[in-house]
CSV table of C-alpha atoms in Angstrom, one decimal:
chain,number,residue,atom,x,y,z
Z,914,MET,CA,46.7,63.5,-94.5
Z,915,ILE,CA,46.2,62.6,-90.8
Z,916,ASP,CA,48.7,60.0,-89.6
Z,917,LEU,CA,47.3,57.4,-87.2
Z,918,PRO,CA,49.6,56.2,-84.5
Z,919,ARG,CA,49.1,52.9,-82.7
Z,920,PRO,CA,48.4,54.1,-79.2
Z,921,ALA,CA,47.3,51.8,-76.4
Z,922,PRO,CA,43.5,51.6,-76.0
Z,923,LEU,CA,41.9,53.8,-73.3
Z,924,THR,CA,40.5,51.7,-70.4
Z,925,PRO,CA,36.9,52.5,-69.4
Z,926,PRO,CA,36.2,53.7,-65.9
Z,927,PRO,CA,34.7,51.2,-63.5
Z,928,GLU,CA,31.2,52.7,-63.7
Z,929,PHE,CA,31.0,52.8,-67.5
Z,930,SER,CA,29.7,49.2,-68.0
Z,931,THR,CA,27.1,49.7,-65.2
Z,932,GLU,CA,25.8,52.9,-66.9
Z,933,ALA,CA,25.8,51.2,-70.2
Z,934,SER,CA,23.8,48.2,-68.8
Z,935,SER,CA,21.3,50.7,-67.4
Z,936,ILE,CA,20.3,51.7,-70.9
Z,937,GLY,CA,20.3,48.1,-72.2
Z,938,VAL,CA,23.7,48.1,-73.8
Z,939,GLU,CA,25.7,44.8,-73.5
Z,940,PHE,CA,29.1,44.5,-75.1
Z,941,GLU,CA,30.4,41.6,-77.2
Z,942,SER,CA,34.0,40.3,-76.7
Z,943,GLY,CA,36.4,42.9,-78.0
Z,944,ASP,CA,34.0,45.8,-78.2
Z,945,LEU,CA,35.5,47.7,-75.2
Z,946,ASP,CA,39.0,47.3,-76.5
Z,947,ARG,CA,38.0,48.7,-80.0
Z,948,LEU,CA,36.1,51.5,-78.4
Z,949,GLY,CA,39.1,52.3,-76.2
Z,950,LEU,CA,41.4,52.2,-79.3
Z,951,TYR,CA,39.1,54.6,-81.2
Z,952,LEU,CA,39.2,57.0,-78.3
Z,953,ALA,CA,43.0,56.8,-78.1
Z,954,LEU,CA,43.1,57.5,-81.9
Z,955,LEU,CA,40.7,60.4,-81.5
Z,956,LEU,CA,42.7,62.1,-78.8
Z,957,ALA,CA,46.0,61.5,-80.7
Z,958,ALA,CA,44.5,63.1,-83.9
Z,959,ASN,CA,43.0,65.9,-81.7
Z,960,GLU,CA,46.6,67.2,-81.2
Z,961,GLN,CA,46.7,68.0,-85.0
Z,962,MET,CA,43.1,69.2,-85.5
Z,963,ASN,CA,40.0,70.2,-83.5
Z,964,LEU,CA,38.0,67.0,-83.0
Z,965,THR,CA,36.9,67.1,-79.4
Z,966,ALA,CA,37.0,69.5,-76.5
Z,967,VAL,CA,36.8,66.6,-74.0
Z,968,THR,CA,40.3,65.3,-73.4
Z,969,ASP,CA,40.0,63.7,-69.9
Z,970,ALA,CA,40.5,60.0,-70.4
Z,971,HIS,CA,37.7,59.0,-68.0
Z,972,GLU,CA,35.2,61.8,-68.9
Z,973,ILE,CA,35.5,61.0,-72.6
Z,974,TRP,CA,34.0,57.6,-72.1
Z,975,ARG,CA,30.8,59.1,-70.7
Z,976,ARG,CA,30.6,62.2,-72.7
Z,977,HIS,CA,31.3,60.6,-76.1
Z,978,ILE,CA,31.0,56.8,-76.0
Z,979,LEU,CA,28.0,56.4,-73.5
Z,980,ASP,CA,26.3,59.4,-75.1
Z,981,SER,CA,26.7,57.9,-78.6
Z,982,LEU,CA,25.5,54.4,-77.4
Z,983,THR,CA,22.3,55.8,-76.0
Z,984,LEU,CA,21.1,55.5,-79.7
Z,985,LEU,CA,21.9,51.7,-79.7
Z,986,PRO,CA,18.4,50.6,-78.4
Z,987,VAL,CA,16.8,52.8,-81.1
Z,988,LEU,CA,18.7,51.0,-83.8
Z,989,ALA,CA,19.0,47.5,-82.5
Z,990,ASP,CA,15.8,46.2,-84.2
Z,991,LEU,CA,17.0,47.2,-87.7
Z,992,PRO,CA,17.5,44.2,-89.9
Z,993,GLU,CA,20.8,42.8,-91.2
Z,994,GLY,CA,22.3,45.2,-93.7
Z,995,ALA,CA,20.1,48.2,-92.9
Z,996,ARG,CA,21.6,51.5,-93.8
Z,997,VAL,CA,22.3,54.3,-91.2
Z,998,ILE,CA,23.7,57.7,-91.9
Z,999,ASP,CA,25.4,60.0,-89.3
Z,1000,ILE,CA,24.9,63.6,-90.3
Z,1001,GLY,CA,27.8,65.9,-89.4
Z,1002,SER,CA,29.9,63.1,-87.9
Z,1003,GLY,CA,32.9,65.3,-87.0
Z,1004,GLY,CA,35.3,63.0,-85.2
Z,1005,GLY,CA,33.0,60.0,-85.7
Z,1006,LEU,CA,30.4,60.5,-83.1
Z,1007,PRO,CA,28.0,58.9,-82.7
Z,1008,GLY,CA,28.7,56.8,-85.9
Z,1009,ILE,CA,31.9,55.0,-85.0
Z,1010,PRO,CA,30.9,53.7,-81.6
Z,1011,LEU,CA,27.6,52.5,-83.0
Z,1012,ALA,CA,29.4,50.8,-86.0
Z,1013,ILE,CA,31.7,49.0,-83.5
Z,1014,CYS,CA,28.7,47.7,-81.5
Z,1015,LEU,CA,26.3,47.0,-84.4
Z,1016,PRO,CA,28.4,45.3,-87.0
Z,1017,HIS,CA,25.3,44.0,-88.8
Z,1018,LEU,CA,24.3,47.5,-89.9
Z,1019,ARG,CA,25.9,49.7,-92.6
Z,1020,PHE,CA,27.0,53.2,-91.5
Z,1021,THR,CA,27.7,56.2,-93.7
Z,1022,LEU,CA,29.5,59.0,-91.9
Z,1023,LEU,CA,28.7,62.4,-93.6
Z,1024,GLU,CA,31.2,65.1,-92.9
Z,1025,ALA,CA,31.7,68.3,-94.9
Z,1026,THR,CA,35.1,69.4,-93.4
Z,1027,ALA,CA,37.8,67.8,-95.5
Z,1028,LYS,CA,40.3,67.2,-92.7
Z,1029,LYS,CA,37.7,65.6,-90.5
Z,1030,ALA,CA,36.5,63.4,-93.3
Z,1031,ALA,CA,40.1,62.3,-94.0
Z,1032,PHE,CA,40.4,61.3,-90.3
Z,1033,LEU,CA,37.2,59.3,-90.6
Z,1034,GLU,CA,38.5,57.6,-93.7
Z,1035,ARG,CA,41.7,56.6,-91.9
Z,1036,ILE,CA,39.7,55.3,-88.9
Z,1037,ALA,CA,37.3,53.3,-91.1
Z,1038,ASN,CA,40.2,51.7,-93.0
Z,1039,ALA,CA,42.5,51.0,-90.1
Z,1040,ASP,CA,43.3,47.3,-89.7
Z,1041,MET,CA,43.3,47.7,-86.0
Z,1042,LEU,CA,39.6,48.6,-86.0
Z,1043,ALA,CA,38.4,46.7,-89.1
Z,1044,LEU,CA,35.3,48.8,-89.7
Z,1045,ALA,CA,34.1,47.1,-92.9
Z,1046,ASN,CA,30.6,48.4,-92.2
Z,1047,VAL,CA,31.6,52.1,-92.4
Z,1048,THR,CA,31.7,54.4,-95.4
Z,1049,VAL,CA,32.7,58.1,-95.3
Z,1050,LEU,CA,30.9,60.7,-97.4
Z,1051,ALA,CA,32.9,64.0,-97.6
Z,1052,GLN,CA,30.0,66.3,-98.6
Z,1053,ARG,CA,27.6,68.9,-97.3
Z,1054,ALA,CA,24.3,67.6,-96.2
Z,1055,GLU,CA,22.4,70.1,-98.3
Z,1056,ARG,CA,24.0,68.6,-101.5
Z,1057,ALA,CA,24.1,64.9,-100.6
Z,1058,ALA,CA,20.4,65.0,-99.7
Z,1059,HIS,CA,19.5,65.8,-103.3
Z,1060,ASP,CA,21.5,62.9,-104.7
Z,1061,ARG,CA,19.0,60.5,-106.1
Z,1062,GLY,CA,21.5,58.2,-107.7
Z,1063,GLU,CA,21.8,57.0,-111.3
Z,1064,ARG,CA,18.7,56.0,-113.2
Z,1065,ALA,CA,19.0,52.4,-114.6
Z,1066,GLN,CA,16.8,50.3,-116.9
Z,1067,THR,CA,15.2,47.2,-115.4
Z,1068,HIS,CA,14.4,43.9,-117.0
Z,1069,ASN,CA,10.7,44.7,-117.4
Z,1070,ALA,CA,11.4,47.9,-119.3
Z,1071,GLY,CA,10.9,50.1,-116.2
Z,1072,THR,CA,13.5,52.2,-114.4
Z,1073,SER,CA,15.1,52.2,-111.0
Z,1074,ARG,CA,17.8,54.2,-109.3
Z,1075,THR,CA,21.1,52.9,-108.0
Z,1076,GLY,CA,23.4,54.7,-105.5
Z,1077,GLY,CA,22.3,58.1,-104.2
Z,1078,HIS,CA,21.4,59.2,-100.7
Z,1079,ARG,CA,18.0,60.9,-100.9
Z,1080,GLU,CA,15.4,58.7,-99.0
Z,1081,ALA,CA,18.0,55.9,-99.0
Z,1082,TYR,CA,18.5,55.2,-95.3
Z,1083,ASP,CA,16.6,53.2,-92.8
Z,1084,ALA,CA,17.7,55.5,-90.0
Z,1085,VAL,CA,19.3,58.9,-89.8
Z,1086,ILE,CA,21.3,59.9,-86.7
Z,1087,ALA,CA,23.0,63.1,-85.5
Z,1088,ARG,CA,24.6,64.6,-82.4
Z,1089,ALA,CA,25.5,68.2,-81.6
Z,1090,VAL,CA,24.9,69.5,-85.1
Z,1091,GLY,CA,22.4,72.3,-84.5
Z,1092,ARG,CA,18.9,73.2,-83.2
Z,1093,LEU,CA,16.0,71.1,-84.3
Z,1094,PRO,CA,14.4,73.4,-87.0
Z,1095,THR,CA,17.8,73.3,-88.8
Z,1096,LEU,CA,18.7,69.7,-88.1
Z,1097,ALA,CA,15.3,68.4,-89.2
Z,1098,GLU,CA,15.8,70.0,-92.6
Z,1099,LEU,CA,19.2,68.5,-92.9
Z,1100,THR,CA,18.3,65.0,-91.8
Z,1101,ALA,CA,14.7,64.2,-93.0
Z,1102,PRO,CA,15.5,64.0,-96.8
Z,1103,PHE,CA,18.0,61.1,-96.1
Z,1104,ALA,CA,15.4,58.9,-94.4
Z,1105,ARG,CA,13.4,56.4,-96.5
Z,1106,ILE,CA,9.6,56.6,-96.3
Z,1107,GLY,CA,8.8,54.6,-93.2
Z,1108,GLY,CA,12.3,55.3,-91.8
Z,1109,ARG,CA,13.3,56.9,-88.5
Z,1110,ILE,CA,15.4,59.9,-87.4
Z,1111,ALA,CA,17.1,59.7,-84.0
Z,1112,LEU,CA,18.7,62.8,-82.7
Z,1113,ILE,CA,20.8,63.2,-79.5
Z,1114,LYS,CA,19.7,66.3,-77.7
Z,1115,GLY,CA,20.2,67.9,-74.3
Z,1116,GLU,CA,17.8,69.3,-71.7
Z,1117,GLN,CA,16.3,71.8,-74.1
Z,1118,ALA,CA,14.9,69.0,-76.3
Z,1119,ASP,CA,11.3,69.9,-75.4
Z,1120,ALA,CA,11.8,73.6,-76.2
Z,1121,GLU,CA,13.5,72.7,-79.5
Z,1122,LEU,CA,10.6,70.4,-80.4
Z,1123,GLU,CA,8.1,73.2,-79.8
Z,1124,GLU,CA,10.2,75.6,-81.9
Z,1125,ALA,CA,10.5,73.0,-84.7
Z,1126,ALA,CA,6.8,72.2,-85.0
Z,1127,PRO,CA,6.3,74.3,-88.2
Z,1128,ALA,CA,9.4,72.7,-89.7
Z,1129,LEU,CA,8.3,69.2,-89.0
Z,1130,HIS,CA,5.0,69.9,-90.7
Z,1131,LEU,CA,6.7,71.3,-93.8
Z,1132,LEU,CA,9.1,68.4,-93.9
Z,1133,LYS,CA,6.3,65.8,-93.4
Z,1134,ILE,CA,7.8,64.1,-90.4
Z,1135,THR,CA,6.3,63.6,-87.0
Z,1136,HIS,CA,7.6,63.3,-83.4
Z,1137,ALA,CA,7.3,59.7,-82.3
Z,1138,THR,CA,8.9,59.8,-78.8
Z,1139,THR,CA,11.4,61.4,-76.6
Z,1140,ILE,CA,13.7,59.0,-74.7
Z,1141,PRO,CA,15.5,60.2,-71.6
Z,1142,THR,CA,19.0,58.9,-71.2
Z,1143,PRO,CA,21.8,59.3,-68.6
Z,1144,THR,CA,23.5,61.9,-70.8
Z,1145,GLY,CA,20.5,63.8,-72.3
Z,1146,ARG,CA,17.5,63.0,-74.4
Z,1147,ILE,CA,16.9,61.4,-77.8
Z,1148,LEU,CA,14.2,62.8,-80.1
Z,1149,VAL,CA,12.8,60.1,-82.4
Z,1150,LEU,CA,11.1,61.3,-85.5
Z,1151,GLU,CA,9.2,59.2,-88.1
Z,1152,LYS,CA,8.8,59.8,-91.8
Z,1153,SER,CA,5.6,58.6,-93.4
Z,1154,SER,CA,5.7,60.4,-96.8
Z,1155,ALA,CA,8.3,61.8,-99.2
Z,1156,THR,CA,10.2,65.0,-98.3
Z,1157,PRO,CA,9.2,67.9,-100.6
Z,1158,ARG,CA,11.7,68.3,-103.4
Z,1159,VAL,CA,12.7,71.8,-102.3
Z,1160,TYR,CA,14.3,70.6,-99.0
Z,1161,PRO,CA,17.0,70.9,-98.0
Z,1162,ARG,CA,17.6,74.4,-99.3
Z,1163,ALA,CA,20.9,75.7,-100.6
Z,1164,ASP,CA,24.2,75.5,-98.7
Z,1165,GLY,CA,23.9,77.3,-95.3
Z,1166,GLU,CA,20.3,78.4,-95.8
Z,1167,PRO,CA,18.8,75.9,-93.2
Z,1168,LYS,CA,21.1,77.4,-90.5
Z,1169,ARG,CA,20.7,81.1,-91.6
Z,1170,THR,CA,16.9,81.0,-91.8
Z,1171,PRO,CA,15.6,77.9,-90.0
Z,1172,LEU,CA,12.2,76.7,-91.3
Z,1173,GLY,CA,9.2,78.1,-89.5
Z,1174,VAL,CA,11.3,80.2,-87.0
Z,1175,VAL,CA,10.3,83.9,-87.0
Z,1176,ARG,CA,13.1,86.0,-85.9
Z,1177,PRO,CA,12.2,89.2,-84.1
Z,1178,LYS,CA,12.6,92.4,-86.2
Z,1179,ARG,CA,15.3,94.8,-85.2
Z,1180,SER,CA,14.0,98.0,-83.7
Z,1181,GLU,CA,14.9,101.1,-85.6
Z,1182,SER,CA,17.1,103.5,-83.6
């Protein structure tokens, strides 16, 4: 169990609010204090486990908080109660900062590593952050994405499903999880038909997009737009039809053999 201390919130550097405003992010009263408290808790927990390589108190605002909030304009038009899932949340990025700034949305943080998931649970349930809009799912994406929920009888003798994660989310987000051919397979099944997938990427976004073209075709998702940001690029994908049942493949397979990526044959010596 990860013990959460009560550290003082980190103070954002002077340029942080200006950079945030440049991408259309405006903070409500108390947001910066809660973001600073989350960072302080993240750094405190990082002494017990590997949650972040960035430990400079000023740099962490830009590298983690600003980078996460570049997704905010992509999600801001979602209606009250819309569901968002953060795949491979790790220490809570980008999900926690977004949940703080978008309290009208419901966030699920999916994390397979038990210790990291336990940290996220403590963060979500901490009175000092009061993240009532956050749920933690301690499971591999390859398994959770096949969970269709429980079948239930409806009043008109039909059936429906309750719970579950497959095609259940209005938006799917991820940051620093893997290259696009792998990441697309792990994220697309969670998005509802008509939903969006928003992925934080770096300067290699265009190359990854080209590499992932066969995977996007197989997964029945399309590239909608690429958004440049102060910290990288966001790839926005759209889903217009159901993901084929076979995806995602078994645990680890999307990473070992990415869809549509032909690896060069080893030359015989």
